[in-house]
N, CA, C and O atoms as a GROMACS GRO file, in nm:
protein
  280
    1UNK      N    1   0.319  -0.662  -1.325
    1UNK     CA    2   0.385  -0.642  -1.198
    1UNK      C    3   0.408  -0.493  -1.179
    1UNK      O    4   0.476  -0.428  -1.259
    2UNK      N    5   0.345  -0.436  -1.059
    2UNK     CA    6   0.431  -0.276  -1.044
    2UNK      C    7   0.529  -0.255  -0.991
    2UNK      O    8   0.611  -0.346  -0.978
    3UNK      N    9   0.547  -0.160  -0.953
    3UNK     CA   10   0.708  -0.118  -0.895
    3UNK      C   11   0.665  -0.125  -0.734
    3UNK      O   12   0.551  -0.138  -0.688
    4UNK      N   13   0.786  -0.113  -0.663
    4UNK     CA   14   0.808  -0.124  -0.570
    4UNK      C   15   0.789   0.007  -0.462
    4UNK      O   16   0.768  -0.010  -0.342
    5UNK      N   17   0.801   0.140  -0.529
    5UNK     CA   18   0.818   0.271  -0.526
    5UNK      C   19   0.749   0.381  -0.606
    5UNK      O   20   0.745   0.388  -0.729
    6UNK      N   21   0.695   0.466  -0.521
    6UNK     CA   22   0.621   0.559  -0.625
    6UNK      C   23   0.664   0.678  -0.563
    6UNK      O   24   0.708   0.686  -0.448
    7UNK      N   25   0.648   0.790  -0.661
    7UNK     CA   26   0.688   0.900  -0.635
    7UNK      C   27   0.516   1.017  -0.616
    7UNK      O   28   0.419   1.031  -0.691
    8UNK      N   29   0.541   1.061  -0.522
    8UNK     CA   30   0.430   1.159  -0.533
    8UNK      C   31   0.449   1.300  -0.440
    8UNK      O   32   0.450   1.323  -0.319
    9UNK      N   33   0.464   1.399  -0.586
    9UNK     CA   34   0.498   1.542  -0.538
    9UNK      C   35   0.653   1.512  -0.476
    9UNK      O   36   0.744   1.480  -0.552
   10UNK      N   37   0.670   1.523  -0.371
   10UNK     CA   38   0.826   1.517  -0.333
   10UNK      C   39   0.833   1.402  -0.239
   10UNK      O   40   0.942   1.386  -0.184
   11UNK      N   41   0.749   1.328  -0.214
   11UNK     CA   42   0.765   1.190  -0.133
   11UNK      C   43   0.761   1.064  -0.209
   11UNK      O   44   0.719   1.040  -0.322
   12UNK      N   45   0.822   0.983  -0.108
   12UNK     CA   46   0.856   0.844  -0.197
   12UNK      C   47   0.737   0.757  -0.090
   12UNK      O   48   0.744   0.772   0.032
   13UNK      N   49   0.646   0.680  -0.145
   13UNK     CA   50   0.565   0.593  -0.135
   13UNK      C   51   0.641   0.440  -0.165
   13UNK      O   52   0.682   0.398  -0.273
   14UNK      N   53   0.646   0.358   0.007
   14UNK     CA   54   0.749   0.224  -0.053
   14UNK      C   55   0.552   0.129  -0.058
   14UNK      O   56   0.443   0.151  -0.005
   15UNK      N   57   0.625  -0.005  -0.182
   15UNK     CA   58   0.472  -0.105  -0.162
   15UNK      C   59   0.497  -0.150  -0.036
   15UNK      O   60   0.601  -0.161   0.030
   16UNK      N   61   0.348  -0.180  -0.009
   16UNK     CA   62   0.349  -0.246   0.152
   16UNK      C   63   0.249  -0.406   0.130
   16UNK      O   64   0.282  -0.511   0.184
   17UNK      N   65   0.149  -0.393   0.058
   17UNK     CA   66   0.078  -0.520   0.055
   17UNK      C   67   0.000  -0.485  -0.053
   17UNK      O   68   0.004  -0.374  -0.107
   18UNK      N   69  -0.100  -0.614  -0.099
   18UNK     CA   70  -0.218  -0.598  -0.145
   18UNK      C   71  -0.341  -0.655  -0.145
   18UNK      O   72  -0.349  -0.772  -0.180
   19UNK      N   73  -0.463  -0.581  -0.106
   19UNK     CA   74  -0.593  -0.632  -0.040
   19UNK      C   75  -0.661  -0.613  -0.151
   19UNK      O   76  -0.633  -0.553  -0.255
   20UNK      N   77  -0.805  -0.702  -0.100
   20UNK     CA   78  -0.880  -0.749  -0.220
   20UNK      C   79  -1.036  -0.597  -0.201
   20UNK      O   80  -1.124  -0.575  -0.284
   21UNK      N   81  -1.020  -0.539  -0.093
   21UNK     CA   82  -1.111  -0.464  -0.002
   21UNK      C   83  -1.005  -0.313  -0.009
   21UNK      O   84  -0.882  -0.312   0.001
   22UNK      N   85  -1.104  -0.183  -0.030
   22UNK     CA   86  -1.057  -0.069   0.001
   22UNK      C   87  -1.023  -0.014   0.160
   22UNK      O   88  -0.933   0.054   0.210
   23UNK      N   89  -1.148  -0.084   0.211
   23UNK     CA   90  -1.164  -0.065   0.370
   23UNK      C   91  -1.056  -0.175   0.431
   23UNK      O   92  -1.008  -0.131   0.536
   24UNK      N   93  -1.006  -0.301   0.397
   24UNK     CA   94  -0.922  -0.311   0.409
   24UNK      C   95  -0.743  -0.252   0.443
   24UNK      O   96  -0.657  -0.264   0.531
   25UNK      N   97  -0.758  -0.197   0.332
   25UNK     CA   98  -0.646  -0.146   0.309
   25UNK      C   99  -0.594  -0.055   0.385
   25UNK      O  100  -0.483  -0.049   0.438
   26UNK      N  101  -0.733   0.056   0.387
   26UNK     CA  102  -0.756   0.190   0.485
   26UNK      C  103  -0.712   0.110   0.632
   26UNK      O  104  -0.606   0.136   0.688
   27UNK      N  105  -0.785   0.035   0.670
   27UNK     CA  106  -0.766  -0.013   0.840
   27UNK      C  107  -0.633  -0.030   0.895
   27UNK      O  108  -0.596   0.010   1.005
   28UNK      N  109  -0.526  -0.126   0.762
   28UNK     CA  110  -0.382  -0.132   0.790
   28UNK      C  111  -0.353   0.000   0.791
   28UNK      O  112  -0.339   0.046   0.904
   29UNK      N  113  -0.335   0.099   0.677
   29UNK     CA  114  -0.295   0.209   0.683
   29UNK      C  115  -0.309   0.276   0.806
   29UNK      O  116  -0.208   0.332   0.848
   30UNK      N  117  -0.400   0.282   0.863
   30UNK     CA  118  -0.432   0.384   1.023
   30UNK      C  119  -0.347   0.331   1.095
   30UNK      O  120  -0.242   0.387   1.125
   31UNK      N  121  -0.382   0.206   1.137
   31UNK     CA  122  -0.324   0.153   1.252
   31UNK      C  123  -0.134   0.172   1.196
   31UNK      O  124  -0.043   0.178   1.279
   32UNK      N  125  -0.116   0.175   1.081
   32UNK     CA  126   0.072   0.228   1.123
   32UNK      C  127   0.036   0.317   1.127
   32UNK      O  128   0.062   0.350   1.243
   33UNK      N  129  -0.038   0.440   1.059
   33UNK     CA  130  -0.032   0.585   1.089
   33UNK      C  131  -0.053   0.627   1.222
   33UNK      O  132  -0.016   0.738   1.257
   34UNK      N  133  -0.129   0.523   1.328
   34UNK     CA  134  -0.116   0.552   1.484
   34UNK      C  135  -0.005   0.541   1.581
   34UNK      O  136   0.026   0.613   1.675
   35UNK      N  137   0.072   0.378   1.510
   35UNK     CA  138   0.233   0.391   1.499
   35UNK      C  139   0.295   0.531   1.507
   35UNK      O  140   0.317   0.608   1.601
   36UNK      N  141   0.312   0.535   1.391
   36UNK     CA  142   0.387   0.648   1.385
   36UNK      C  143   0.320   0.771   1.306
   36UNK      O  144   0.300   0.754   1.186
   37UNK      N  145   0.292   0.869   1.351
   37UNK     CA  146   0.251   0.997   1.354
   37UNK      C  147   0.316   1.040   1.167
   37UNK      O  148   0.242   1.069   1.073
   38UNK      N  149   0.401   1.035   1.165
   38UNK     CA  150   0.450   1.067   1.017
   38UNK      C  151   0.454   0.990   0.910
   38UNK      O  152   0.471   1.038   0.799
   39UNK      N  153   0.436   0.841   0.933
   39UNK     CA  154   0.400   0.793   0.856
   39UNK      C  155   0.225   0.838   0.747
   39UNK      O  156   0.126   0.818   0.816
   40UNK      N  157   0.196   0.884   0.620
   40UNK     CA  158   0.189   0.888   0.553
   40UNK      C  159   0.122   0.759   0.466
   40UNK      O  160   0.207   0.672   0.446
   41UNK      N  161  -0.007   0.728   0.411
   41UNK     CA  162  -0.002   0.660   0.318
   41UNK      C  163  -0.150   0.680   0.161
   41UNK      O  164  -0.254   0.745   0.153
   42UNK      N  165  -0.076   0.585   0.064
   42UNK     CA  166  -0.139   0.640  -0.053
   42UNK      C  167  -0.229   0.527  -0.171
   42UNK      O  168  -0.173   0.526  -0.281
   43UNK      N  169  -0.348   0.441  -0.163
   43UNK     CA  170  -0.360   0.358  -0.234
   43UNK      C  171  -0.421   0.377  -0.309
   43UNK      O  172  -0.506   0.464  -0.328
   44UNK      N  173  -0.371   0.256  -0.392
   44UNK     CA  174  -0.395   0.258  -0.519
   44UNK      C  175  -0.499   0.129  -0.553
   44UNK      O  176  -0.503   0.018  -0.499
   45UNK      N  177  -0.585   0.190  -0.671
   45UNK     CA  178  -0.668   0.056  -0.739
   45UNK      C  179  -0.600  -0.017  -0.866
   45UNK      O  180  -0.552   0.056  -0.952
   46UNK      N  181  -0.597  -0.097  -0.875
   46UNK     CA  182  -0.546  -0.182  -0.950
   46UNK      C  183  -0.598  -0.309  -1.038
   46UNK      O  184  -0.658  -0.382  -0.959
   47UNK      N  185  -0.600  -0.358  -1.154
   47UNK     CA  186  -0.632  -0.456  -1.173
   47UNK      C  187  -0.543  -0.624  -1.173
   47UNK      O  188  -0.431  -0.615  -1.223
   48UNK      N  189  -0.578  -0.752  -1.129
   48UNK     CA  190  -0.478  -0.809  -1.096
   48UNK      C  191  -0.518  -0.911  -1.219
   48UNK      O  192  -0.640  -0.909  -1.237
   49UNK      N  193  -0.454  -0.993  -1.302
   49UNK     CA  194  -0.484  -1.121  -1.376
   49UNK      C  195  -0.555  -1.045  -1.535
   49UNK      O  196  -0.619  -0.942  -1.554
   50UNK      N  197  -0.498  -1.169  -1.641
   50UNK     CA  198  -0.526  -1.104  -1.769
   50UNK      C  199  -0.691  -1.126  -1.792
   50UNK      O  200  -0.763  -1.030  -1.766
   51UNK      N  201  -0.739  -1.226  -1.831
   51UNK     CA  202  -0.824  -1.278  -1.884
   51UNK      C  203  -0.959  -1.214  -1.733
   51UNK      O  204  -1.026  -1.112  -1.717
   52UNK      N  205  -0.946  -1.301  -1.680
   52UNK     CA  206  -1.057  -1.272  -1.569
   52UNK      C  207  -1.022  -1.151  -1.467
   52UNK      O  208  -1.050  -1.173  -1.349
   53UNK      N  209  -0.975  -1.053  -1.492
   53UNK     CA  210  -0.940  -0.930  -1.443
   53UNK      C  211  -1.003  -0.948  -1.286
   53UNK      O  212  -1.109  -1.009  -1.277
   54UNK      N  213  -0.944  -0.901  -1.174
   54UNK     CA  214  -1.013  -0.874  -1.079
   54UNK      C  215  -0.942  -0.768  -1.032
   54UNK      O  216  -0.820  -0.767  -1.050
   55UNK      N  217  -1.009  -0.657  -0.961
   55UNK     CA  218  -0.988  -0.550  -0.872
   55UNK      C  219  -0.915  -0.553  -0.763
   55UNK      O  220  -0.988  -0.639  -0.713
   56UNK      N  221  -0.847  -0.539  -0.693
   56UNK     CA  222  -0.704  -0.514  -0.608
   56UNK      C  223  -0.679  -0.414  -0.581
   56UNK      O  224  -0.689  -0.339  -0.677
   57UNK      N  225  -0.636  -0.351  -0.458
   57UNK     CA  226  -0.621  -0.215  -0.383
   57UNK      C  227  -0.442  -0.288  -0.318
   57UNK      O  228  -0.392  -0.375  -0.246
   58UNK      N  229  -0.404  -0.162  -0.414
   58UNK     CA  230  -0.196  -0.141  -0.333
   58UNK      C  231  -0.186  -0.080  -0.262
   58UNK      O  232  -0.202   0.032  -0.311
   59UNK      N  233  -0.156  -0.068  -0.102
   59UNK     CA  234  -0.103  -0.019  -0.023
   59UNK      C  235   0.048   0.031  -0.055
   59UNK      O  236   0.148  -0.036  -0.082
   60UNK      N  237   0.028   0.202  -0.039
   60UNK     CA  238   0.231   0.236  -0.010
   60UNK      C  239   0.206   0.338   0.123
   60UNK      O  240   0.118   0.407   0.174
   61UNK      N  241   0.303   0.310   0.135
   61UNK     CA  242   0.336   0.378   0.286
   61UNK      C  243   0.460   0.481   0.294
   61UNK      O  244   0.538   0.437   0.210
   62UNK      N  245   0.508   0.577   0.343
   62UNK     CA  246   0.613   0.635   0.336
   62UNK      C  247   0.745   0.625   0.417
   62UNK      O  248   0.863   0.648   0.392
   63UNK      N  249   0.652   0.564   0.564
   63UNK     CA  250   0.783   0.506   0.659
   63UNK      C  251   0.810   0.364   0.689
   63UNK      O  252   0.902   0.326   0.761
   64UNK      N  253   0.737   0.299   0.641
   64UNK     CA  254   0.738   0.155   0.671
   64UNK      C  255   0.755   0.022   0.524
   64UNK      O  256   0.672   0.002   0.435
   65UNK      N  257   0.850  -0.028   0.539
   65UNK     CA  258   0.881  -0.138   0.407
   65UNK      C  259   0.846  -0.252   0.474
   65UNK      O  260   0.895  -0.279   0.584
   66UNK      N  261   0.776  -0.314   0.423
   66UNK     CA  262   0.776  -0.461   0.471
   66UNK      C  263   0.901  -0.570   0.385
   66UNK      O  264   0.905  -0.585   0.262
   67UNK      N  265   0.945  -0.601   0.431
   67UNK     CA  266   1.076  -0.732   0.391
   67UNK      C  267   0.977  -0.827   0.381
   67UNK      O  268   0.902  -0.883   0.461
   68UNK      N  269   1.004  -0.834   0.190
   68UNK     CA  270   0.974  -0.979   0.179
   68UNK      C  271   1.065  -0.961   0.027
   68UNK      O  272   1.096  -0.868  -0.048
   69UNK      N  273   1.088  -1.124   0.036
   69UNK     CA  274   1.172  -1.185  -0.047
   69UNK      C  275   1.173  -1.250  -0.188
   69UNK      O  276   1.264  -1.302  -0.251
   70UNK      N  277   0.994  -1.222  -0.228
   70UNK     CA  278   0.943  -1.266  -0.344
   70UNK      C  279   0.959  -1.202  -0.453
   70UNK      O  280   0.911  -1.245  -0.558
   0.00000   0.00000   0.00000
């Protein structure tokens, strides 16, 4: 499991989701960065599951948290 928060240089990166696709990920990212102009974002590759490993891309964002409860 990762964290919720990352630090990079002097900004805080909150998690926002996670896609199975890089271009994915990129497409959400724009469309808030068209939102809002200062929003900021930074992903990451990841691996998800022990045994049968699969590849996973983390979205963080700098102005936007998504609320969820899991």
């Amino acid at each position: 499991m990762g964290s919720r928060m990352i630090w990079i240089g002097n900004k805080k990166y909150y998690y926002y989701d996670t896609y199975r696709t890089r271009e994915e990920a990129y497409r959400v990212a724009k469309y808030y960065q068209k939102k809002d102009k200062k929003c900021k974002y930074f992903i990451v590759k990841d691996y998800y599951g022990m045994v049968l490993s699969e590849i996973v891309y983390k979205l963080y964002l700098t102005r936007i948290i998504r609320l969820s409860f899991f």
